[in-house]
CSV table of C-alpha atoms in Angstrom, one decimal:
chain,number,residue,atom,x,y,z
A,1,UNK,CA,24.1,1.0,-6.0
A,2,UNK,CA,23.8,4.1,-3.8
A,3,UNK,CA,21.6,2.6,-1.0
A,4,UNK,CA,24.7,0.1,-1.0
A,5,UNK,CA,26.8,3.0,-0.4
A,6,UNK,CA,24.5,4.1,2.2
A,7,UNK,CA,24.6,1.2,4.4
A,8,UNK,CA,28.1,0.7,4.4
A,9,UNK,CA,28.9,4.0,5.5
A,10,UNK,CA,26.3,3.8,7.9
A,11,UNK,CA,28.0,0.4,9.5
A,12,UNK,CA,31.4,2.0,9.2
A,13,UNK,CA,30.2,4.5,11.6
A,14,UNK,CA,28.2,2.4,14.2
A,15,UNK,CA,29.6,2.4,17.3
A,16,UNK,CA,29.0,-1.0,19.4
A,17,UNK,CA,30.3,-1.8,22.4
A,18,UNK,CA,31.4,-5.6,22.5
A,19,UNK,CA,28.0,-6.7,21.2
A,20,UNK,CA,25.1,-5.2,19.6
A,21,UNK,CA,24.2,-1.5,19.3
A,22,UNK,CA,21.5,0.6,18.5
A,23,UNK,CA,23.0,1.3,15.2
A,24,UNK,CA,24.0,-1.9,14.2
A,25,UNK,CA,21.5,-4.5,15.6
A,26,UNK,CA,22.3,-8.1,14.9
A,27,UNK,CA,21.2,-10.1,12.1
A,28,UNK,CA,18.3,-11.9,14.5
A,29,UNK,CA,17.2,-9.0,15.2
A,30,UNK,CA,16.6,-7.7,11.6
A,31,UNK,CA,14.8,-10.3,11.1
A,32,UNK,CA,12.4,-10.4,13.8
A,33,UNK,CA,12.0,-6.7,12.8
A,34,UNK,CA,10.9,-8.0,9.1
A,35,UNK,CA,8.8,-10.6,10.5
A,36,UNK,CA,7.0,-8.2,12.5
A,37,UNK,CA,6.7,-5.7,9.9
A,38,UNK,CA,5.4,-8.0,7.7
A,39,UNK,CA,2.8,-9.0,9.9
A,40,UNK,CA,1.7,-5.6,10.2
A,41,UNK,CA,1.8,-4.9,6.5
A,42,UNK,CA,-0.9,-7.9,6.4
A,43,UNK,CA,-2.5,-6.6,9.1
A,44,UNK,CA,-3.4,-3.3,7.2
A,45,UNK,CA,-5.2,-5.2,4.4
A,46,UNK,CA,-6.8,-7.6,6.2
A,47,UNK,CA,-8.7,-4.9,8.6
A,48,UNK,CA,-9.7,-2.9,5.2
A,49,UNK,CA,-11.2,-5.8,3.4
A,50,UNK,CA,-12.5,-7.1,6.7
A,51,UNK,CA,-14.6,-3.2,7.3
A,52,UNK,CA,-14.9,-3.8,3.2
A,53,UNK,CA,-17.2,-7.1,3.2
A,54,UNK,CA,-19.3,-5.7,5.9
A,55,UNK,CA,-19.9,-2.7,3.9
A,56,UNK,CA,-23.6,-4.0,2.9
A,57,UNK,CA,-24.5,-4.8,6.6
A,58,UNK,CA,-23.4,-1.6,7.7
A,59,UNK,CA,-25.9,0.5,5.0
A,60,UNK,CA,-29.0,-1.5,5.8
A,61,UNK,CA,-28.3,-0.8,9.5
A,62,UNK,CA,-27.9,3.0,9.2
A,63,UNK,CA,-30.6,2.9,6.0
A,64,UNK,CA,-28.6,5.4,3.7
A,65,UNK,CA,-29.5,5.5,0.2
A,66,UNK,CA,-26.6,4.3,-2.3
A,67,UNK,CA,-25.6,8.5,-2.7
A,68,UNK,CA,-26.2,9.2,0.8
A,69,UNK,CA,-23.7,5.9,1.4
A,70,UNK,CA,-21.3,7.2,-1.3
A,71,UNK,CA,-20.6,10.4,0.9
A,72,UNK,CA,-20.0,8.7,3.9
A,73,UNK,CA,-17.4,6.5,2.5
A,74,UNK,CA,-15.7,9.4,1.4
A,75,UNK,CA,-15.0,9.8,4.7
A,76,UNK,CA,-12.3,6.8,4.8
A,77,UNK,CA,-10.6,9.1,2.0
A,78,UNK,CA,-10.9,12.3,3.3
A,79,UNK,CA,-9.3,10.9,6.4
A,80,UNK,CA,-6.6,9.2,5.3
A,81,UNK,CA,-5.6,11.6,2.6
A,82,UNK,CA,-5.7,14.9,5.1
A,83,UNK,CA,-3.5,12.2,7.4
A,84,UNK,CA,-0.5,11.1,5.1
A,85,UNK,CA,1.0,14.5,4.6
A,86,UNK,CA,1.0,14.9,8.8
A,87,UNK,CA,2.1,10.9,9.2
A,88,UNK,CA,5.1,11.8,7.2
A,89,UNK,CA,6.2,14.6,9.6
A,90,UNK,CA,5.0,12.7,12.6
A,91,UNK,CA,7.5,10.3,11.4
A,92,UNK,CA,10.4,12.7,10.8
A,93,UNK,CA,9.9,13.9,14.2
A,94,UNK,CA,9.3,10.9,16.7
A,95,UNK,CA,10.4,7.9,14.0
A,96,UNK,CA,9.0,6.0,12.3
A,97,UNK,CA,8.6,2.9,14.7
A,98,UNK,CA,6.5,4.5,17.5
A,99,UNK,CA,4.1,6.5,14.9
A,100,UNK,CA,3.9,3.0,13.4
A,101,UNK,CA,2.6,1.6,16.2
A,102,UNK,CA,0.1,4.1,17.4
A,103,UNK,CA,-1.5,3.8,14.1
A,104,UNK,CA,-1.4,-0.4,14.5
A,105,UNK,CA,-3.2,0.0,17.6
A,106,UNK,CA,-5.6,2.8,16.9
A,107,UNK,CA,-6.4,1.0,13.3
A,108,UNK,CA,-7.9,-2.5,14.8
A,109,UNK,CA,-9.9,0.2,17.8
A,110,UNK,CA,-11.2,2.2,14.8
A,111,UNK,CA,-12.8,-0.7,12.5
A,112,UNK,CA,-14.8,-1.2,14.9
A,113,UNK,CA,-16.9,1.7,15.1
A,114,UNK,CA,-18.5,1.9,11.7
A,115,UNK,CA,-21.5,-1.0,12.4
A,116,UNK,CA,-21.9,0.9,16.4
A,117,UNK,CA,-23.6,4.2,14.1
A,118,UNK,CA,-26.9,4.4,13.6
A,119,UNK,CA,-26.7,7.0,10.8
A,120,UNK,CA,-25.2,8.0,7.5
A,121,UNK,CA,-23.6,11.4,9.0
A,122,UNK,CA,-22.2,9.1,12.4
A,123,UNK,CA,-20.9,6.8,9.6
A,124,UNK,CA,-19.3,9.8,8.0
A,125,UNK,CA,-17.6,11.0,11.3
A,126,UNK,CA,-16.2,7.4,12.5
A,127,UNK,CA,-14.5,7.0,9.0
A,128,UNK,CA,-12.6,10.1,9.0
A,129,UNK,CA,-11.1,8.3,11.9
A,130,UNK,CA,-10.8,4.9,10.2
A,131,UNK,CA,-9.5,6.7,7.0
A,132,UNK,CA,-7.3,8.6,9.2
A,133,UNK,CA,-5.4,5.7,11.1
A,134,UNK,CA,-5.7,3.7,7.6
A,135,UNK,CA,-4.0,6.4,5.7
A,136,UNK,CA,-1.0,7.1,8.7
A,137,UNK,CA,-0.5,2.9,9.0
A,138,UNK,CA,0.0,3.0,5.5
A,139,UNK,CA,2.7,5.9,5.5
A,140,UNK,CA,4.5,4.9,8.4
A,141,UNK,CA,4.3,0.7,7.1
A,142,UNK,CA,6.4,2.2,4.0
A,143,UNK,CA,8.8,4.4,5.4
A,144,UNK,CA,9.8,2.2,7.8
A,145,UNK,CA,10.0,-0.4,5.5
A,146,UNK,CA,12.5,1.9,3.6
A,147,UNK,CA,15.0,1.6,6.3
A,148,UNK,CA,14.0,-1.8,6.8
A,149,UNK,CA,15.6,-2.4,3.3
A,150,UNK,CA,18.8,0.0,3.9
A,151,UNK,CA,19.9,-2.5,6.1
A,152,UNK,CA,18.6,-5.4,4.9
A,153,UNK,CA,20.5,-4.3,1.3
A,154,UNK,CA,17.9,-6.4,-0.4
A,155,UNK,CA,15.5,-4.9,-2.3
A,156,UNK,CA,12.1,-6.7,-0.2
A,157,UNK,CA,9.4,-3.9,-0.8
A,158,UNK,CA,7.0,-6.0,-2.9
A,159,UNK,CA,7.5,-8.8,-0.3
A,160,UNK,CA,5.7,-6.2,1.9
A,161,UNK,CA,3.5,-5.6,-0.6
A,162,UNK,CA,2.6,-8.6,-1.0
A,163,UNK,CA,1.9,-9.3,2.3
A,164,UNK,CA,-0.7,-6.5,2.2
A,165,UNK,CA,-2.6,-8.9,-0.8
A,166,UNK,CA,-2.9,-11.7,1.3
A,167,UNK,CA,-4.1,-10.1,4.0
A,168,UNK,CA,-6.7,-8.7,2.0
A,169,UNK,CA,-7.4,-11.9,0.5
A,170,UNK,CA,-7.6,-14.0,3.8
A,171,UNK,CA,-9.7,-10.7,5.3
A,172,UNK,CA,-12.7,-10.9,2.3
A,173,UNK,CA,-12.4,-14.5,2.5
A,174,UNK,CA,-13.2,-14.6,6.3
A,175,UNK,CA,-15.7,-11.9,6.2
A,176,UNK,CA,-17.3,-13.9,3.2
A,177,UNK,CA,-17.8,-17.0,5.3
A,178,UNK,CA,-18.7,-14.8,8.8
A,179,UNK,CA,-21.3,-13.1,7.1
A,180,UNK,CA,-24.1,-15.0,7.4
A,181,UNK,CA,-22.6,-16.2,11.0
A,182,UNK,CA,-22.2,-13.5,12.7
A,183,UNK,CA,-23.3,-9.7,12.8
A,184,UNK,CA,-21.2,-6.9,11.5
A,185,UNK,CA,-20.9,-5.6,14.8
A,186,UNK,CA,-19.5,-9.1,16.3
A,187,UNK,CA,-17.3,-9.6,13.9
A,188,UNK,CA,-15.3,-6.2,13.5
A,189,UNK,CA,-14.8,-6.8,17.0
A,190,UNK,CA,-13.2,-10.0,16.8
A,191,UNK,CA,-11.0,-8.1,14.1
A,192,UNK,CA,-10.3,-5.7,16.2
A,193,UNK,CA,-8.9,-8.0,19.8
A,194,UNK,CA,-7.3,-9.7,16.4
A,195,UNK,CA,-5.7,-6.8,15.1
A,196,UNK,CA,-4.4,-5.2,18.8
A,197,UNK,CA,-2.8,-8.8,19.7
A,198,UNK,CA,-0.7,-8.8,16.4
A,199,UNK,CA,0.0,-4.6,17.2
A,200,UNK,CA,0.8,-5.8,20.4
A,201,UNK,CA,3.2,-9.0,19.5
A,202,UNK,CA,4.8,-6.3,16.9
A,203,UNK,CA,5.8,-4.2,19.8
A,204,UNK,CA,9.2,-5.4,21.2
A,205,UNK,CA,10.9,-5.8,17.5
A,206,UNK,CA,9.8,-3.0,16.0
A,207,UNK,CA,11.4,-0.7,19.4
A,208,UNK,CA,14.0,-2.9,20.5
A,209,UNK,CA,16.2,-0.9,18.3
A,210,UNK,CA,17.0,1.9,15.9
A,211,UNK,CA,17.4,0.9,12.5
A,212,UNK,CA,21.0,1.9,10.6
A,213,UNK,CA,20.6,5.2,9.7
A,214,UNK,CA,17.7,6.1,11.2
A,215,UNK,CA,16.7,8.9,13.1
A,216,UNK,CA,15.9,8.9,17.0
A,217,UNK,CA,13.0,10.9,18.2
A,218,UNK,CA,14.0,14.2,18.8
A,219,UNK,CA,16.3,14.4,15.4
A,220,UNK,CA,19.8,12.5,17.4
A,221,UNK,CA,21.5,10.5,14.9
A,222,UNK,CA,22.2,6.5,15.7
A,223,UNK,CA,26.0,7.6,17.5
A,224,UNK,CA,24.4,10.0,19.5
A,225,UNK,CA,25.2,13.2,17.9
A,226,UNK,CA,22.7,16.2,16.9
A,227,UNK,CA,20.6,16.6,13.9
A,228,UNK,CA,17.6,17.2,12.4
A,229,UNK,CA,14.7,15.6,13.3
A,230,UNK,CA,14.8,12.7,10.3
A,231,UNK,CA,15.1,13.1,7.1
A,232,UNK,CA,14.3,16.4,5.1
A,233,UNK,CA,10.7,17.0,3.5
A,234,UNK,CA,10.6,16.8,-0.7
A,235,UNK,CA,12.6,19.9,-1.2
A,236,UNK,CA,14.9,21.2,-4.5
A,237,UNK,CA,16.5,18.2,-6.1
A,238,UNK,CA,14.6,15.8,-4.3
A,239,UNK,CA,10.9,17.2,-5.0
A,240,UNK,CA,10.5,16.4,-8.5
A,241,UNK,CA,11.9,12.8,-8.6
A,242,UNK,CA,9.1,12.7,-5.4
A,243,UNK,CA,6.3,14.0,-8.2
A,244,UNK,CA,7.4,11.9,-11.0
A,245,UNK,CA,7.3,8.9,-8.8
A,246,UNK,CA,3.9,9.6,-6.9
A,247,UNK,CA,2.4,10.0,-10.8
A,248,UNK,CA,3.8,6.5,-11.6
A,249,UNK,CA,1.7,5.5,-8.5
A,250,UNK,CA,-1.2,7.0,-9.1
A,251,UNK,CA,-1.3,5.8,-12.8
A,252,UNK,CA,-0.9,2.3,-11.5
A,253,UNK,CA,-3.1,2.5,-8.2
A,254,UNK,CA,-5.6,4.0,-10.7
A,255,UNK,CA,-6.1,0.2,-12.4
A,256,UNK,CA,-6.5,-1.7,-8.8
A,257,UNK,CA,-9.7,0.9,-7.6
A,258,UNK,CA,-11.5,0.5,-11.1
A,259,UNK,CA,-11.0,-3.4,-11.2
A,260,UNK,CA,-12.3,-4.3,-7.5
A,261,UNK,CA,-15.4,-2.2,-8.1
A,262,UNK,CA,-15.5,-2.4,-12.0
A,263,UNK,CA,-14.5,-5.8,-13.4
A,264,UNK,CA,-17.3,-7.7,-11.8
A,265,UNK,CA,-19.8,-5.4,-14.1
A,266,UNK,CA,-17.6,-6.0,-17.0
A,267,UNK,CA,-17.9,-9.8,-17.0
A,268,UNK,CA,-22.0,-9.9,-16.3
A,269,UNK,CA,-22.8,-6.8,-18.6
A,270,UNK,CA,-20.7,-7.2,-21.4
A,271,UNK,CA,-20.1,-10.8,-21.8
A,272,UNK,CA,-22.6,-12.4,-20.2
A,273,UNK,CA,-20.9,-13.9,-17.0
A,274,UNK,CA,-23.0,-15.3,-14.4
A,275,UNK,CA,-22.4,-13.4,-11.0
A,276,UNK,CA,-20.3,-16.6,-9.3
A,277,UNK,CA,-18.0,-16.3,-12.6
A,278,UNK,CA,-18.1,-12.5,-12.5
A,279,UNK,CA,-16.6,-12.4,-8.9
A,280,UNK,CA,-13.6,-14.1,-9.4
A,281,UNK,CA,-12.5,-11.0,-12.1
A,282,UNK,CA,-11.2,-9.2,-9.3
A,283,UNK,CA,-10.1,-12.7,-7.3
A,284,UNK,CA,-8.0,-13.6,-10.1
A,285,UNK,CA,-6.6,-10.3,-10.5
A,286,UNK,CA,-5.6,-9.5,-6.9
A,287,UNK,CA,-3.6,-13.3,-7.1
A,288,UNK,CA,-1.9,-12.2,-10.3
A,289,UNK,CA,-0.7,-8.8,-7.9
A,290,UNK,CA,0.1,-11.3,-4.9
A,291,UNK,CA,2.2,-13.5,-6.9
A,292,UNK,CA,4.0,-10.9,-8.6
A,293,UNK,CA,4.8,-9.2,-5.5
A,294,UNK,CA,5.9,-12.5,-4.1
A,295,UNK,CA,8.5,-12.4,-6.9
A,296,UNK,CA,9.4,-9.0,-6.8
A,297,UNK,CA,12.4,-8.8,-4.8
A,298,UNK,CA,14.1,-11.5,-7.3
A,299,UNK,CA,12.9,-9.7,-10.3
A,300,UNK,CA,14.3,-6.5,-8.8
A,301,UNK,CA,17.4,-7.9,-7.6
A,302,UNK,CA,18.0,-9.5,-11.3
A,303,UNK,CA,16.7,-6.4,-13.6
A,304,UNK,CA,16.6,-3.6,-11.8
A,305,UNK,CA,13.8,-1.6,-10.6
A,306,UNK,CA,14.0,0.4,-14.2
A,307,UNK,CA,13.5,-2.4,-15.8
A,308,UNK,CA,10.7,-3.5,-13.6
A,309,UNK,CA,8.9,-0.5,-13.7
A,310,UNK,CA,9.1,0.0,-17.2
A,311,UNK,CA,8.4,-3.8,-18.2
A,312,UNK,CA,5.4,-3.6,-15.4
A,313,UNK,CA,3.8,-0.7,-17.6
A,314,UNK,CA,3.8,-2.7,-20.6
A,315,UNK,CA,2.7,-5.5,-19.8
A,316,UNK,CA,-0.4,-4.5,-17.6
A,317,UNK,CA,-0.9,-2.0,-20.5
A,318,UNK,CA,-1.1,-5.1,-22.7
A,319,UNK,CA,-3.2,-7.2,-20.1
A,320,UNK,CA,-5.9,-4.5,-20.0
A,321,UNK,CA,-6.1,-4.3,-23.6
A,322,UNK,CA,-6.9,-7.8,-23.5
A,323,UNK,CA,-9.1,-7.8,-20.8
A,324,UNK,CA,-11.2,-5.1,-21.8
A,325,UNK,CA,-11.4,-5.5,-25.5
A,326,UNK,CA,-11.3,-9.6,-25.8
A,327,UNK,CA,-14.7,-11.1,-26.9
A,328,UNK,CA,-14.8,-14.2,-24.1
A,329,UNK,CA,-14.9,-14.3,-20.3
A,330,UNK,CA,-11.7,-16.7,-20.2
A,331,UNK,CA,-9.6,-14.3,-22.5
A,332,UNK,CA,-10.8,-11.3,-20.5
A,333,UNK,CA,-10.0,-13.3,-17.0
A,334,UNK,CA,-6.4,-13.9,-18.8
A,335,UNK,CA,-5.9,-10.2,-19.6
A,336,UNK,CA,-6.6,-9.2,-15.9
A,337,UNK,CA,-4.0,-11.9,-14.7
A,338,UNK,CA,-1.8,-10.0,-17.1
A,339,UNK,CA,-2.7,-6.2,-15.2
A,340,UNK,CA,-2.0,-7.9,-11.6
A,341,UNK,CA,1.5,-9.4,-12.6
A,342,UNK,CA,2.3,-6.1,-14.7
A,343,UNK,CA,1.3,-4.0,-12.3
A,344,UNK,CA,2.1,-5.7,-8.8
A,345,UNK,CA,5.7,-4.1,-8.5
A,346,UNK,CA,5.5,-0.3,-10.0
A,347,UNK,CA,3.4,1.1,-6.6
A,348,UNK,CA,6.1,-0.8,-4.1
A,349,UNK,CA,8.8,0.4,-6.3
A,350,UNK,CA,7.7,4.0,-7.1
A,351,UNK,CA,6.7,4.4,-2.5
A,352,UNK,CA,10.0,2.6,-1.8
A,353,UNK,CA,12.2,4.9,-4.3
A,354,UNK,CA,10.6,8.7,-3.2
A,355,UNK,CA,11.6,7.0,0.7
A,356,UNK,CA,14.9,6.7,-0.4
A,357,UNK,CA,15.2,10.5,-2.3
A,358,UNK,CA,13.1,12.2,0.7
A,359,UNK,CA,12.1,10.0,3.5
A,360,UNK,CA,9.0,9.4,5.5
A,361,UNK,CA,7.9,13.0,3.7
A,362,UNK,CA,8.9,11.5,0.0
A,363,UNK,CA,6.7,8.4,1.3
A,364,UNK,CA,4.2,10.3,2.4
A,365,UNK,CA,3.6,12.5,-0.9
A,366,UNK,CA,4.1,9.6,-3.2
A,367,UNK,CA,1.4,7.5,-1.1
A,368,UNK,CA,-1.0,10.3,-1.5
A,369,UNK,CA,-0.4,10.5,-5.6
A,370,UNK,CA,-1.2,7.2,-5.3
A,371,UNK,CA,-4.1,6.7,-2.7
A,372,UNK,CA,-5.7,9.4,-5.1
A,373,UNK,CA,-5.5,6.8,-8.1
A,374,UNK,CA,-7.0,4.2,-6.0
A,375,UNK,CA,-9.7,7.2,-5.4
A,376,UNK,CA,-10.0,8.6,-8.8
A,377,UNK,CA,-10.3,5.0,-10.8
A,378,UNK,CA,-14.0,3.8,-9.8
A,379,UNK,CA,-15.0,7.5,-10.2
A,380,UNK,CA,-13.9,8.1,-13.7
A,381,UNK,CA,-14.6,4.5,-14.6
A,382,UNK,CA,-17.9,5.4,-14.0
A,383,UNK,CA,-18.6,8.8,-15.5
A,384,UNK,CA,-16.4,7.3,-18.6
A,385,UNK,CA,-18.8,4.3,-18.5
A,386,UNK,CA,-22.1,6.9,-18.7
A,387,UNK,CA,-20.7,8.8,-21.6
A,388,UNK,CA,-19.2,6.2,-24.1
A,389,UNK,CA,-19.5,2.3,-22.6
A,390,UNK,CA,-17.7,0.8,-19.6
A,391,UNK,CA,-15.0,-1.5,-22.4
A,392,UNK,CA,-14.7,2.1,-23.3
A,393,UNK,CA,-13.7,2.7,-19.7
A,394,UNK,CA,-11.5,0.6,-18.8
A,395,UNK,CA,-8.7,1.2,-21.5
A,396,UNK,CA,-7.8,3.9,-19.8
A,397,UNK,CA,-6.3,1.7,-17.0
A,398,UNK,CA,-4.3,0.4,-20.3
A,399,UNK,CA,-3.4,4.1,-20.9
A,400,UNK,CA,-2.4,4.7,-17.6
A,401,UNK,CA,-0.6,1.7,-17.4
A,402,UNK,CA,1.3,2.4,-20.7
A,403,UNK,CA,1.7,6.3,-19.3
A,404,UNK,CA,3.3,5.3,-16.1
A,405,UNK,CA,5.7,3.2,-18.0
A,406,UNK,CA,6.8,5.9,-20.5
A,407,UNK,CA,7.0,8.4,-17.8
A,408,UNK,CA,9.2,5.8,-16.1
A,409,UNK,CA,11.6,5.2,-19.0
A,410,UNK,CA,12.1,9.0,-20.0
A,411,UNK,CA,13.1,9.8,-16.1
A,412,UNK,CA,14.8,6.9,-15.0
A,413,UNK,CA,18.2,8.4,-15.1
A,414,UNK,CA,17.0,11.3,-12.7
A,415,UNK,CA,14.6,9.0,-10.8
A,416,UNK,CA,15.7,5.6,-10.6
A,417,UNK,CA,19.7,5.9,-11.1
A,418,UNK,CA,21.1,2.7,-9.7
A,419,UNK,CA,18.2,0.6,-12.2
């Protein structure tokens, strides 16, 4: 594999002086650097489903109307789409571990400031900064994950992923049982002394060292000589593997966005659910995604990320068929299990690939592509819903799904050569 290739020559050239280097930190350290990392990853969705819960609390406060609400949210996406493209370059610059951490620190401050407005238009303004600091952690979480894995030479991506679903999961479940406890206000400020404690604890890992063939702030290489300041932005060769694989995102983000704001309606409009039945559509699909992404890195390791990606299509093509076309609530709940294990691995795979081909930059454009899908999904869902009928809907996250892994089977030789 060529990321093998990568790390050995990047050992080869470490230079250590009778006991770890810069270049070639020791294997404790590596993994108190995963640890760390991972605890950030699940510190990223836990504050988003932790401001997510509280979402209802926060409107009643300000006393927007559902559209004037709808704008103001857009300000999380605004924000953190105008701040992946910069993240990446911040990243290229000054590396990846201290851009990381300014954004783990100024996430948890940020969370906190939606339930302090008193307005839709202040709402607005303090998510562009929340959506802003979301959409930089996120960037910086996966390109530093990429060299994470370099040296690790273990493919461990969805394990980082994963840890991103249980912290959502343990976030919604704690705002669930806060929210008749405690105000909005009080408790997205226990989130955030939770969430600078963690950034804090992160700290000493995530600097004590450069990763293996990483680049120091100001572009020096690991031994010390000049170069460029990280690695090069999509360019040439590089920029349409980058494209290909943010569209395999996006296709695959697209389903999560339309099932945690459309499945719930699903199961109570078309089948008749009751609404304690109807919320565990999404529940059972987000632990489908966890446990997939648990067993990512072994299913990677074993197949290949071609196969993966491919196989991922097809099957959560198959499980939204199911779940949007089968005639009971216990088939439909089994076809959504079927998206979340399909299509758990293709967004880890398809951020940690364009990494590899262009760096924080390939992150950063392929974590757009896909933060749009995660956009786009409840919108069309909805317009597509209004024209034709909401089973209607949702196959296209079963056309998507099945796009994404046709696009990945007629490119893997360009895109994903060592699968």
């Amino acid at each position: 594999m060529p990321t093998l290739n990568k790390i050995r020559s990047a050992l080869a050239g470490a230079t250590g002086h009778g006991g770890r280097s810069m270049a070639a930190p020791h294997r404790s350290d590596l993994r108190r650097f995963r640890y760390a990392l991972t605890a950030l990853f699940a510190l990223d969705g836990f504050l988003f489903a932790g401001w997510v819960v509280r979402i209802p609390a926060v409107k009643a406060q300000t006393g927007a109307s559902a559209s004037t609400l709808g704008l103001a949210l857009l300000g999380v996406s605004a924000g953190a789409v105008a701040t992946m493209m910069v993240t990446g370059r911040l990243c290229a610059r000054f590396g990846n571990q201290p851009v990381l951490l300014a954004c783990g620190f100024l996430l948890p401050l940020s969370v906190a400031l939606p339930p302090l407005t008193g307005s839709a238009l202040a709402l607005g303004l303090v998510l562009l900064v929340f959506g802003a600091a979301y959409g930089g952690m996120n960037v910086a979480l996966n390109s530093t994950a990429v060299e994470l894995i370099t040296a690790l030479r273990r493919p461990v991506m969805p394990g980082f992923h994963a840890a991103f679903s249980l912290g959502g999961m343990v976030g919604a479940g704690l705002g669930g049982l806060l929210a008749g406890q405690l105000t909005a206000t009080r408790h997205l400020l226990l989130l955030t002394a939770a969430g600078l404690v963690v950034a804090a604890l992160a700290a000493r890992p995530l600097l004590r060292f450069q990763l293996p063939g990483a680049r120091r702030p100001g572009g020096e290489a690991p031994d010390g000589t000049p170069g460029t300041a990280g690695p090069p932005r999509p360019a040439g060769r590089s920029r349409r593997p980058v494209a290909v694989l943010g569209l395999i995102a996006l296709c695959t983000a697209y389903g999560e966005g339309a099932l945690a704001d459309w499945s719930a309606l699903h199961l109570t409009d078309d089948l008749g659910a009751s609404a304690a039945l109807a919320a565990s559509g999404y529940s059972v699909f987000a632990g489908a995604m966890t446990l997939g992404r648990l067993s990512g890195t072994t299913l990677v390791e074993r197949l290949g990320p071609g196969k993966v990606l491919i196989g991922g299509g097809v099957l959560g093509c198959c499980g939204m068929l199911l779940g949007s076309l089968a005639p009971s609530v216990w088939l439909v709940l089994g076809g959504f299990v079927l998206t979340g294990l399909g299509l758990a691995n293709v967004f880890p795979i398809a951020i940690g690939r364009a990494g590899d081909l262009a760096g924080p930059s390939g992150v950063a454009a392929a974590s757009t592509f896909g933060y749009g899908g995660i956009l786009l999904g409840p919108v069309a869902i909805g317009f597509l819903a209004d024209w034709f009928s909401l089973r209607s809907a949702l196959l296209t996250v079963a056309l998507l799904a099945a796009f994404a892994s046709v696009t990945a089977a007629a490119t893997r030789k360009r895109v994903l050569p060592e699968g």
